[in-house]
């Protein structure tokens, strides 16, 4: 382990940003973790104070600060509401990287990130074969939500109700696509992301359908990799940089007008964290990353902002509308300020009556690896979301992030609630598919 002085030198990178926190405590009122635990060390102010203490060499055990920093959903609620504009997420991400570089990754983190995620082809193979064998260890539990649970006690899965790996990942269905701009005159690259590819391939297929119907040309490059957020959240910047370079090679930025995703987490990572972490790359790489980030949009945002929803077919006769509510993924609303467009899409679909739920933008408690490390707290936060969904009295809850879909499916499935969890784009694609009069692609 390097010495404390070396760590403090590295921490100087975030010193100026730390100084902008005026300790007002406003972040307490919005932090889902603080609401669950009531501990000052869990809220942004407390974590920033710990990092400040580390800088001043007040602690001789940086690992305990690292543990505190890991107890965070990286939901960005604190940053979105901070009156001093403290870039809390940038500080946390950089500090996690510095601390992980200082004390090293655990054995399991090395296995997962350096051994698997950093090698996209191997990762694809491993998840594919896991999907073949998962039925031995798991059993279906809720047909409506499509969840499963462990057959026997599993230390990793616990008693979660989870969405299993799909039999066929999306990249087996559509390994490559390159179509010219249709009547919209636009061409987009589709960044699929791991969860859509391996757990929700239907949603990825629905993105393709919707873009086709909207007359949008598509580029789906072969061999695209994870956006890198799981590795970066754990502080593994090496794996993150490797995945960033891998993806940059596959998405030639001059070949498309926009890069779209249907995953709020991927969108936010590409828009915000790719440029943040490319700061030390050469000029040409930095420029490419900045241009891709500027072009990256959530699928609903793309469809609405580019006025491509005018052709959504109606059902014709008024049938009983389905009542649908919407959960705002933190990475979409708090990180990117995108909340109106998914609602516009839902409101454009005839046959749906949109109902706003109380606290639609409150975190669902997923938080990526937070859900694995701190499942009980994650579940408690998720329970609050479940109550809000129940109170909306809707039969469907829509959202724009596959990670939120997994968390919400878990809490609803455990509670036995007859409420479906859908991606906004699924509902739109279904309306387009159901109607023979949809517009032609060209
Ligand atoms: S992070 Fe922002 S909201 Fe929280 S205490 Fe500091 S200044 Fe106040
Ligand atoms: S990112 Fe979310 S969980 Fe973490 S400190 Fe901020 S509000 Fe709390």
Tab-separated table of C-alpha atoms and ligand atoms in Angstrom:
chain	number	residue	atom	x	y	z
A	1	UNK	CA	0.000	0.000	0.000
A	2	UNK	CA	1.369	3.419	-0.976
A	3	UNK	CA	1.938	5.948	1.816
A	4	UNK	CA	-0.612	8.475	3.075
A	5	UNK	CA	1.290	11.437	1.594
A	6	UNK	CA	0.967	9.909	-1.868
A	7	UNK	CA	-2.771	9.476	-1.329
A	8	UNK	CA	-3.152	13.061	-0.155
A	9	UNK	CA	-1.271	14.274	-3.264
A	10	UNK	CA	-3.767	12.374	-5.434
A	11	UNK	CA	-6.708	13.723	-3.463
A	12	UNK	CA	-5.632	17.295	-4.301
A	13	UNK	CA	-7.422	16.688	-7.614
A	14	UNK	CA	-10.771	17.077	-5.845
A	15	UNK	CA	-9.698	19.629	-3.221
A	16	UNK	CA	-11.132	22.727	-4.936
A	17	UNK	CA	-14.449	21.017	-5.533
A	18	UNK	CA	-14.608	19.872	-1.890
A	19	UNK	CA	-14.130	23.445	-0.743
A	20	UNK	CA	-17.324	24.550	-2.503
A	21	UNK	CA	-19.533	22.584	-0.052
A	22	UNK	CA	-20.845	25.089	2.511
A	23	UNK	CA	-22.155	22.322	4.779
A	24	UNK	CA	-25.733	23.631	4.593
A	25	UNK	CA	-27.176	20.107	4.843
A	26	UNK	CA	-29.800	20.633	2.130
A	27	UNK	CA	-28.696	17.309	0.648
A	28	UNK	CA	-30.138	15.527	3.687
A	29	UNK	CA	-33.695	16.194	2.550
A	30	UNK	CA	-33.227	14.512	-0.844
A	31	UNK	CA	-30.833	11.641	-0.104
A	32	UNK	CA	-32.693	8.296	-0.287
A	33	UNK	CA	-29.945	6.602	1.687
A	34	UNK	CA	-30.134	9.149	4.503
A	35	UNK	CA	-33.922	8.761	4.560
A	36	UNK	CA	-33.393	5.043	5.166
A	37	UNK	CA	-30.538	5.176	7.683
A	38	UNK	CA	-30.548	8.689	9.189
A	39	UNK	CA	-26.740	8.592	9.341
A	40	UNK	CA	-24.788	11.762	8.590
A	41	UNK	CA	-21.925	9.728	7.127
A	42	UNK	CA	-24.349	8.410	4.471
A	43	UNK	CA	-25.370	11.811	3.119
A	44	UNK	CA	-23.280	13.881	0.673
A	45	UNK	CA	-22.251	16.443	3.308
A	46	UNK	CA	-20.942	13.711	5.593
A	47	UNK	CA	-19.034	11.978	2.798
A	48	UNK	CA	-17.498	15.259	1.630
A	49	UNK	CA	-16.421	15.995	5.210
A	50	UNK	CA	-14.741	12.575	5.395
A	51	UNK	CA	-12.880	13.226	2.141
A	52	UNK	CA	-11.847	16.621	3.467
A	53	UNK	CA	-10.548	14.945	6.617
A	54	UNK	CA	-8.581	12.515	4.480
A	55	UNK	CA	-6.994	15.424	2.639
A	56	UNK	CA	-5.946	16.931	5.933
A	57	UNK	CA	-4.493	13.563	6.990
A	58	UNK	CA	-6.914	13.355	9.905
A	59	UNK	CA	-7.463	9.625	9.313
A	60	UNK	CA	-4.860	6.935	9.043
A	61	UNK	CA	-7.306	4.344	7.656
A	62	UNK	CA	-8.341	5.395	4.137
A	63	UNK	CA	-10.165	2.076	3.764
A	64	UNK	CA	-12.837	3.184	6.226
A	65	UNK	CA	-13.400	6.335	4.140
A	66	UNK	CA	-13.616	4.160	1.049
A	67	UNK	CA	-16.288	2.014	2.703
A	68	UNK	CA	-18.320	5.129	3.534
A	69	UNK	CA	-17.963	6.368	-0.020
A	70	UNK	CA	-19.145	3.005	-1.360
A	71	UNK	CA	-22.362	3.349	0.642
A	72	UNK	CA	-23.978	5.555	-1.970
A	73	UNK	CA	-26.441	4.967	-4.797
A	74	UNK	CA	-24.713	7.572	-7.009
A	75	UNK	CA	-28.258	8.731	-7.713
A	76	UNK	CA	-27.227	12.393	-7.995
A	77	UNK	CA	-30.199	13.674	-5.934
A	78	UNK	CA	-27.765	15.613	-3.722
A	79	UNK	CA	-26.040	17.248	-6.689
A	80	UNK	CA	-29.319	18.133	-8.424
A	81	UNK	CA	-30.555	19.992	-5.342
A	82	UNK	CA	-27.278	21.484	-4.077
A	83	UNK	CA	-27.521	25.302	-3.750
A	84	UNK	CA	-23.717	25.639	-4.047
A	85	UNK	CA	-23.567	23.610	-7.236
A	86	UNK	CA	-21.093	21.141	-5.723
A	87	UNK	CA	-20.252	18.556	-8.395
A	88	UNK	CA	-20.810	15.751	-5.916
A	89	UNK	CA	-20.899	12.954	-8.518
A	90	UNK	CA	-17.592	14.015	-10.097
A	91	UNK	CA	-15.997	14.147	-6.630
A	92	UNK	CA	-17.337	10.733	-5.597
A	93	UNK	CA	-16.339	9.063	-8.874
A	94	UNK	CA	-12.826	10.533	-8.801
A	95	UNK	CA	-12.355	9.817	-5.104
A	96	UNK	CA	-13.491	6.197	-5.544
A	97	UNK	CA	-10.932	5.802	-8.343
A	98	UNK	CA	-8.159	7.351	-6.250
A	99	UNK	CA	-8.969	5.242	-3.191
A	100	UNK	CA	-9.280	2.028	-5.237
A	101	UNK	CA	-5.939	2.825	-6.896
A	102	UNK	CA	-4.448	3.321	-3.421
A	103	UNK	CA	-5.741	0.202	-1.653
A	104	UNK	CA	-6.436	-2.028	-4.672
A	105	UNK	CA	-9.512	-3.929	-5.816
A	106	UNK	CA	-10.832	-6.999	-4.021
A	107	UNK	CA	-10.330	-10.429	-5.585
A	108	UNK	CA	-13.944	-10.619	-6.752
A	109	UNK	CA	-13.811	-7.103	-8.241
A	110	UNK	CA	-10.684	-8.068	-10.189
A	111	UNK	CA	-12.388	-11.221	-11.438
A	112	UNK	CA	-15.545	-9.402	-12.498
A	113	UNK	CA	-14.071	-6.226	-13.979
A	114	UNK	CA	-10.586	-7.109	-15.198
A	115	UNK	CA	-11.280	-10.779	-15.861
A	116	UNK	CA	-14.706	-10.491	-17.536
A	117	UNK	CA	-16.114	-7.039	-18.250
A	118	UNK	CA	-12.857	-5.787	-19.800
A	119	UNK	CA	-13.091	-8.568	-22.425
A	120	UNK	CA	-16.425	-8.028	-24.179
A	121	UNK	CA	-16.347	-11.222	-26.285
A	122	UNK	CA	-15.539	-13.377	-23.247
A	123	UNK	CA	-18.187	-11.558	-21.183
A	124	UNK	CA	-20.765	-12.302	-23.905
A	125	UNK	CA	-19.770	-15.983	-23.908
A	126	UNK	CA	-19.919	-16.298	-20.127
A	127	UNK	CA	-23.333	-14.671	-19.832
A	128	UNK	CA	-24.624	-16.756	-22.736
A	129	UNK	CA	-23.552	-20.014	-21.072
A	130	UNK	CA	-24.843	-18.803	-17.700
A	131	UNK	CA	-28.235	-18.315	-19.332
A	132	UNK	CA	-28.158	-22.007	-20.368
A	133	UNK	CA	-27.482	-23.223	-16.823
A	134	UNK	CA	-29.377	-20.669	-14.735
A	135	UNK	CA	-32.541	-22.811	-14.723
A	136	UNK	CA	-30.719	-25.363	-12.577
A	137	UNK	CA	-30.259	-22.803	-9.837
A	138	UNK	CA	-33.358	-20.675	-10.232
A	139	UNK	CA	-37.075	-21.107	-10.733
A	140	UNK	CA	-39.720	-18.807	-12.260
A	141	UNK	CA	-41.804	-17.066	-9.637
A	142	UNK	CA	-44.039	-14.457	-11.236
A	143	UNK	CA	-45.276	-14.944	-14.765
A	144	UNK	CA	-46.663	-11.438	-15.158
A	145	UNK	CA	-43.439	-9.742	-14.108
A	146	UNK	CA	-41.202	-12.454	-15.554
A	147	UNK	CA	-39.202	-12.784	-12.358
A	148	UNK	CA	-37.363	-15.782	-10.916
A	149	UNK	CA	-35.823	-16.601	-7.553
A	150	UNK	CA	-33.098	-18.928	-6.294
A	151	UNK	CA	-34.033	-22.638	-5.975
A	152	UNK	CA	-31.732	-23.022	-3.026
A	153	UNK	CA	-30.160	-20.409	-0.784
A	154	UNK	CA	-27.674	-18.485	-2.860
A	155	UNK	CA	-25.134	-16.142	-1.257
A	156	UNK	CA	-25.130	-13.894	-4.332
A	157	UNK	CA	-28.801	-13.809	-5.257
A	158	UNK	CA	-30.261	-14.077	-1.758
A	159	UNK	CA	-34.039	-14.051	-1.736
A	160	UNK	CA	-34.352	-11.519	-4.565
A	161	UNK	CA	-36.958	-11.816	-7.273
A	162	UNK	CA	-34.868	-11.033	-10.340
A	163	UNK	CA	-35.170	-10.913	-14.100
A	164	UNK	CA	-33.207	-13.889	-15.465
A	165	UNK	CA	-30.747	-13.711	-18.344
A	166	UNK	CA	-32.562	-13.970	-21.669
A	167	UNK	CA	-32.236	-17.227	-23.644
A	168	UNK	CA	-30.894	-15.252	-26.600
A	169	UNK	CA	-29.151	-11.914	-26.157
A	170	UNK	CA	-30.064	-9.106	-28.545
A	171	UNK	CA	-26.696	-9.233	-30.312
A	172	UNK	CA	-27.497	-12.800	-31.444
A	173	UNK	CA	-30.736	-11.514	-32.985
A	174	UNK	CA	-29.206	-8.402	-34.526
A	175	UNK	CA	-25.417	-8.688	-34.598
A	176	UNK	CA	-25.029	-5.722	-36.960
A	177	UNK	CA	-27.227	-3.175	-38.682
A	178	UNK	CA	-26.417	-0.333	-41.023
A	179	UNK	CA	-29.392	1.250	-42.754
A	180	UNK	CA	-29.570	4.580	-44.601
A	181	UNK	CA	-31.447	7.577	-43.171
A	182	UNK	CA	-35.118	7.136	-44.053
A	183	UNK	CA	-37.819	9.761	-44.525
A	184	UNK	CA	-36.804	11.485	-41.258
A	185	UNK	CA	-33.426	12.306	-42.794
A	186	UNK	CA	-31.693	11.195	-39.565
A	187	UNK	CA	-29.347	8.353	-38.869
A	188	UNK	CA	-28.605	7.179	-35.327
A	189	UNK	CA	-26.161	4.792	-33.720
A	190	UNK	CA	-27.836	2.538	-31.149
A	191	UNK	CA	-25.785	1.882	-28.014
A	192	UNK	CA	-27.500	-1.225	-26.677
A	193	UNK	CA	-25.877	-1.641	-23.223
A	194	UNK	CA	-25.410	-4.858	-21.213
A	195	UNK	CA	-28.808	-5.033	-19.493
A	196	UNK	CA	-30.828	-4.521	-22.650
A	197	UNK	CA	-28.628	-6.936	-24.569
A	198	UNK	CA	-28.614	-9.749	-22.018
A	199	UNK	CA	-31.749	-9.316	-19.912
A	200	UNK	CA	-34.206	-7.218	-21.934
A	201	UNK	CA	-33.474	-8.062	-25.607
A	202	UNK	CA	-37.148	-7.445	-26.419
A	203	UNK	CA	-36.771	-3.798	-25.406
A	204	UNK	CA	-33.693	-3.490	-27.654
A	205	UNK	CA	-35.729	-5.026	-30.501
A	206	UNK	CA	-38.480	-2.498	-29.796
A	207	UNK	CA	-35.987	0.352	-30.148
A	208	UNK	CA	-35.124	-0.962	-33.620
A	209	UNK	CA	-38.829	-1.239	-34.504
A	210	UNK	CA	-39.616	2.274	-33.318
A	211	UNK	CA	-36.677	3.796	-35.176
A	212	UNK	CA	-37.657	1.899	-38.320
A	213	UNK	CA	-41.260	3.108	-38.117
A	214	UNK	CA	-40.039	6.667	-37.534
A	215	UNK	CA	-37.971	6.423	-40.719
A	216	UNK	CA	-34.623	6.727	-38.953
A	217	UNK	CA	-31.468	5.070	-40.326
A	218	UNK	CA	-29.613	2.916	-37.814
A	219	UNK	CA	-26.082	1.850	-37.093
A	220	UNK	CA	-25.671	-1.032	-34.660
A	221	UNK	CA	-21.965	-1.853	-34.653
A	222	UNK	CA	-20.784	-5.397	-34.012
A	223	UNK	CA	-18.983	-6.143	-30.761
A	224	UNK	CA	-20.014	-3.085	-28.750
A	225	UNK	CA	-19.103	-3.294	-25.068
A	226	UNK	CA	-20.389	-2.149	-21.683
A	227	UNK	CA	-20.406	1.646	-21.163
A	228	UNK	CA	-18.024	1.048	-18.242
A	229	UNK	CA	-20.105	2.357	-15.319
A	230	UNK	CA	-19.889	-0.803	-13.157
A	231	UNK	CA	-16.080	-0.703	-13.296
A	232	UNK	CA	-15.885	3.053	-12.759
A	233	UNK	CA	-18.254	2.946	-9.785
A	234	UNK	CA	-15.911	0.448	-8.158
A	235	UNK	CA	-12.923	2.712	-8.893
A	236	UNK	CA	-11.452	0.483	-11.634
A	237	UNK	CA	-10.455	3.224	-14.066
A	238	UNK	CA	-8.233	0.898	-16.117
A	239	UNK	CA	-11.142	-1.303	-17.146
A	240	UNK	CA	-13.285	1.781	-17.711
A	241	UNK	CA	-10.667	3.344	-20.053
A	242	UNK	CA	-10.311	0.042	-21.898
A	243	UNK	CA	-14.062	-0.169	-22.508
A	244	UNK	CA	-14.185	3.482	-23.516
A	245	UNK	CA	-11.465	2.959	-26.167
A	246	UNK	CA	-13.163	-0.252	-27.359
A	247	UNK	CA	-16.482	1.545	-27.843
A	248	UNK	CA	-14.890	4.606	-29.451
A	249	UNK	CA	-13.465	2.355	-32.179
A	250	UNK	CA	-16.885	0.880	-32.871
A	251	UNK	CA	-18.854	4.123	-33.014
A	252	UNK	CA	-17.260	6.305	-35.718
A	253	UNK	CA	-18.646	9.661	-34.678
A	254	UNK	CA	-18.928	11.112	-38.220
A	255	UNK	CA	-21.206	8.264	-39.350
A	256	UNK	CA	-24.332	9.202	-37.370
A	257	UNK	CA	-26.345	12.241	-36.305
A	258	UNK	CA	-27.123	10.993	-32.805
A	259	UNK	CA	-26.231	8.111	-30.534
A	260	UNK	CA	-29.360	6.821	-28.804
A	261	UNK	CA	-29.772	4.460	-25.886
A	262	UNK	CA	-32.782	3.097	-24.018
A	263	UNK	CA	-30.810	2.886	-20.774
A	264	UNK	CA	-30.709	6.002	-18.578
A	265	UNK	CA	-27.494	4.798	-16.949
A	266	UNK	CA	-25.667	4.306	-20.274
A	267	UNK	CA	-26.926	7.702	-21.519
A	268	UNK	CA	-25.698	9.504	-18.429
A	269	UNK	CA	-22.366	7.639	-18.434
A	270	UNK	CA	-21.636	8.445	-22.072
A	271	UNK	CA	-22.740	12.075	-21.776
A	272	UNK	CA	-21.100	12.903	-18.449
A	273	UNK	CA	-18.541	10.326	-17.379
A	274	UNK	CA	-16.840	9.546	-20.674
A	275	UNK	CA	-15.731	13.208	-21.022
A	276	UNK	CA	-14.859	13.462	-17.305
A	277	UNK	CA	-12.616	10.409	-17.459
A	278	UNK	CA	-11.117	11.283	-20.850
A	279	UNK	CA	-9.580	14.490	-19.426
A	280	UNK	CA	-6.097	12.954	-19.499
A	281	UNK	CA	-6.398	11.381	-22.981
A	282	UNK	CA	-4.743	12.912	-26.049
A	283	UNK	CA	-6.458	15.813	-27.819
A	284	UNK	CA	-7.943	13.786	-30.655
A	285	UNK	CA	-9.476	11.202	-28.263
A	286	UNK	CA	-10.862	13.965	-26.047
A	287	UNK	CA	-12.481	15.600	-29.075
A	288	UNK	CA	-14.045	12.326	-30.222
A	289	UNK	CA	-15.376	11.620	-26.736
A	290	UNK	CA	-16.797	15.142	-26.462
A	291	UNK	CA	-18.534	14.847	-29.835
A	292	UNK	CA	-20.062	11.456	-29.015
A	293	UNK	CA	-21.211	12.789	-25.638
A	294	UNK	CA	-22.916	15.780	-27.312
A	295	UNK	CA	-24.687	13.472	-29.738
A	296	UNK	CA	-25.952	11.034	-27.080
A	297	UNK	CA	-29.664	11.072	-26.285
A	298	UNK	CA	-32.204	8.931	-24.504
A	299	UNK	CA	-34.562	7.333	-27.037
A	300	UNK	CA	-37.657	9.274	-25.803
A	301	UNK	CA	-35.709	12.523	-25.883
A	302	UNK	CA	-34.594	11.802	-29.439
A	303	UNK	CA	-38.112	10.980	-30.667
A	304	UNK	CA	-39.728	14.004	-29.007
A	305	UNK	CA	-37.036	16.624	-29.603
A	306	UNK	CA	-36.713	15.578	-33.256
A	307	UNK	CA	-40.527	15.715	-33.719
A	308	UNK	CA	-40.772	12.085	-34.787
A	309	UNK	CA	-43.877	11.230	-32.796
A	310	UNK	CA	-46.365	12.821	-35.140
A	311	UNK	CA	-47.061	9.500	-36.809
A	312	UNK	CA	-47.904	7.413	-33.734
A	313	UNK	CA	-50.927	5.453	-34.927
A	314	UNK	CA	-54.061	5.578	-32.878
A	315	UNK	CA	-56.161	2.566	-31.998
A	316	UNK	CA	-59.085	4.101	-33.861
A	317	UNK	CA	-61.904	3.044	-31.578
A	318	UNK	CA	-61.677	4.099	-27.978
A	319	UNK	CA	-61.074	0.989	-25.939
A	320	UNK	CA	-60.754	1.085	-22.158
A	321	UNK	CA	-57.498	2.952	-21.612
A	322	UNK	CA	-54.659	1.319	-19.740
A	323	UNK	CA	-53.596	3.454	-16.787
A	324	UNK	CA	-49.839	3.908	-16.827
A	325	UNK	CA	-47.617	5.728	-14.362
A	326	UNK	CA	-43.946	6.649	-14.842
A	327	UNK	CA	-40.846	6.315	-12.656
A	328	UNK	CA	-38.073	8.845	-13.390
A	329	UNK	CA	-34.678	7.115	-13.430
A	330	UNK	CA	-32.213	9.250	-11.450
A	331	UNK	CA	-29.678	9.055	-14.272
A	332	UNK	CA	-32.179	10.584	-16.646
A	333	UNK	CA	-33.900	13.252	-14.587
A	334	UNK	CA	-31.299	14.270	-12.017
A	335	UNK	CA	-28.226	13.803	-14.129
A	336	UNK	CA	-29.524	14.967	-17.533
A	337	UNK	CA	-32.717	16.889	-16.765
A	338	UNK	CA	-34.795	14.621	-19.041
A	339	UNK	CA	-38.262	14.054	-17.606
A	340	UNK	CA	-40.816	15.649	-19.931
A	341	UNK	CA	-40.041	13.589	-23.041
A	342	UNK	CA	-40.882	10.087	-21.714
A	343	UNK	CA	-44.196	11.516	-20.468
A	344	UNK	CA	-44.798	13.085	-23.885
A	345	UNK	CA	-44.269	9.676	-25.481
A	346	UNK	CA	-46.705	8.017	-23.071
A	347	UNK	CA	-49.288	10.752	-23.612
A	348	UNK	CA	-48.937	10.337	-27.391
A	349	UNK	CA	-50.011	6.699	-27.227
A	350	UNK	CA	-53.746	6.461	-27.604
A	351	UNK	CA	-55.179	3.794	-25.350
A	352	UNK	CA	-52.956	4.882	-22.473
A	353	UNK	CA	-54.102	7.196	-19.703
A	354	UNK	CA	-51.049	8.633	-18.019
A	355	UNK	CA	-51.225	9.038	-14.221
A	356	UNK	CA	-48.498	10.903	-12.325
A	357	UNK	CA	-47.357	9.117	-9.182
A	358	UNK	CA	-46.320	10.835	-5.966
A	359	UNK	CA	-42.521	11.097	-5.823
A	360	UNK	CA	-42.027	9.885	-9.388
A	361	UNK	CA	-38.410	11.080	-9.291
A	362	UNK	CA	-37.538	9.462	-5.981
A	363	UNK	CA	-34.771	6.896	-6.385
A	364	UNK	CA	-35.950	3.274	-6.649
A	365	UNK	CA	-32.952	2.104	-4.601
A	366	UNK	CA	-31.131	0.137	-7.295
A	367	UNK	CA	-27.779	1.941	-7.491
A	368	UNK	CA	-25.949	-0.799	-9.450
A	369	UNK	CA	-23.510	-2.585	-7.158
A	370	UNK	CA	-25.184	-0.861	-4.169
A	371	UNK	CA	-28.051	-3.309	-4.638
A	372	UNK	CA	-25.618	-6.212	-4.331
A	373	UNK	CA	-23.632	-4.879	-1.379
A	374	UNK	CA	-26.463	-3.305	0.610
A	375	UNK	CA	-29.512	-5.240	-0.490
A	376	UNK	CA	-31.533	-4.663	2.683
A	377	UNK	CA	-31.237	-0.857	2.411
A	378	UNK	CA	-31.810	-1.027	-1.341
A	379	UNK	CA	-34.978	-2.987	-0.701
A	380	UNK	CA	-36.179	-0.563	1.944
A	381	UNK	CA	-35.773	2.338	-0.507
A	382	UNK	CA	-37.509	0.223	-3.160
A	383	UNK	CA	-40.464	-0.382	-0.817
A	384	UNK	CA	-41.178	3.352	-0.789
A	385	UNK	CA	-41.286	3.314	-4.564
A	386	UNK	CA	-43.590	0.319	-4.483
A	387	UNK	CA	-46.043	2.165	-2.232
A	388	UNK	CA	-46.070	5.161	-4.599
A	389	UNK	CA	-46.736	2.872	-7.576
A	390	UNK	CA	-49.542	1.130	-5.683
A	391	UNK	CA	-51.063	4.488	-4.726
A	392	UNK	CA	-51.225	5.513	-8.396
A	393	UNK	CA	-53.643	2.574	-8.867
A	394	UNK	CA	-52.144	1.919	-12.305
A	395	UNK	CA	-51.770	-1.518	-13.818
A	396	UNK	CA	-48.506	-0.566	-15.534
A	397	UNK	CA	-45.433	1.326	-14.365
A	398	UNK	CA	-43.215	2.539	-17.182
A	399	UNK	CA	-39.650	3.769	-16.959
A	400	UNK	CA	-36.591	4.416	-19.141
A	401	UNK	CA	-33.865	2.382	-17.473
A	402	UNK	CA	-33.448	-1.404	-17.408
A	403	UNK	CA	-31.727	-1.236	-14.008
A	404	UNK	CA	-34.788	0.513	-12.506
A	405	UNK	CA	-36.988	-2.092	-14.233
A	406	UNK	CA	-35.093	-4.833	-12.395
A	407	UNK	CA	-35.381	-3.165	-9.008
A	408	UNK	CA	-39.067	-2.280	-9.390
A	409	UNK	CA	-39.823	-5.813	-10.652
A	410	UNK	CA	-38.166	-7.205	-7.532
A	411	UNK	CA	-40.199	-5.120	-5.066
A	412	UNK	CA	-43.485	-5.644	-6.914
A	413	UNK	CA	-42.868	-9.356	-7.339
A	414	UNK	CA	-42.019	-9.814	-3.666
A	415	UNK	CA	-45.152	-7.928	-2.723
A	416	UNK	CA	-47.277	-9.958	-5.166
A	417	UNK	CA	-48.621	-6.794	-6.831
A	418	UNK	CA	-50.391	-7.329	-10.168
A	419	UNK	CA	-48.587	-4.407	-11.826
A	420	UNK	CA	-46.517	-4.751	-14.976
A	421	UNK	CA	-43.145	-3.043	-15.398
A	422	UNK	CA	-42.521	-1.791	-18.934
A	423	UNK	CA	-40.029	0.338	-20.778
A	424	UNK	CA	-41.604	3.394	-22.421
A	425	UNK	CA	-40.314	2.243	-25.789
A	426	UNK	CA	-42.041	-1.145	-25.415
A	427	UNK	CA	-45.427	0.527	-25.065
A	428	UNK	CA	-44.764	2.709	-28.093
A	429	UNK	CA	-43.498	-0.181	-30.231
A	430	UNK	CA	-46.531	-2.269	-29.324
A	431	UNK	CA	-48.894	0.445	-30.477
A	432	UNK	CA	-46.986	0.771	-33.729
A	433	UNK	CA	-46.909	-2.999	-34.252
A	434	UNK	CA	-50.605	-3.407	-33.379
A	435	UNK	CA	-51.668	-0.979	-36.048
A	436	UNK	CA	-51.528	-1.901	-39.714
A	437	UNK	CA	-51.629	1.732	-40.728
A	438	UNK	CA	-48.272	2.673	-39.341
A	439	UNK	CA	-46.145	4.777	-41.629
A	440	UNK	CA	-43.648	3.121	-43.916
A	441	UNK	CA	-40.001	3.508	-42.999
A	442	UNK	CA	-38.954	5.362	-46.153
B	1	LIG	S1	-23.257	19.109	-0.834
B	1	LIG	FE1	-24.418	20.957	-1.340
B	1	LIG	S2	-26.403	20.635	-0.308
B	1	LIG	FE2	-24.948	19.216	0.649
B	1	LIG	S3	-24.109	20.335	2.407
B	1	LIG	FE3	-22.706	20.689	0.693
B	1	LIG	S4	-23.431	22.602	-0.201
B	1	LIG	FE4	-25.099	21.871	1.091
B	2	LIG	S1	-25.708	10.264	-4.627
B	2	LIG	FE1	-27.749	9.794	-3.782
B	2	LIG	S2	-27.351	8.259	-2.176
B	2	LIG	FE2	-25.363	9.200	-2.687
B	2	LIG	S3	-25.130	10.837	-1.194
B	2	LIG	FE3	-26.071	11.774	-3.019
B	2	LIG	S4	-28.281	11.661	-2.656
B	2	LIG	FE4	-27.309	10.276	-1.183
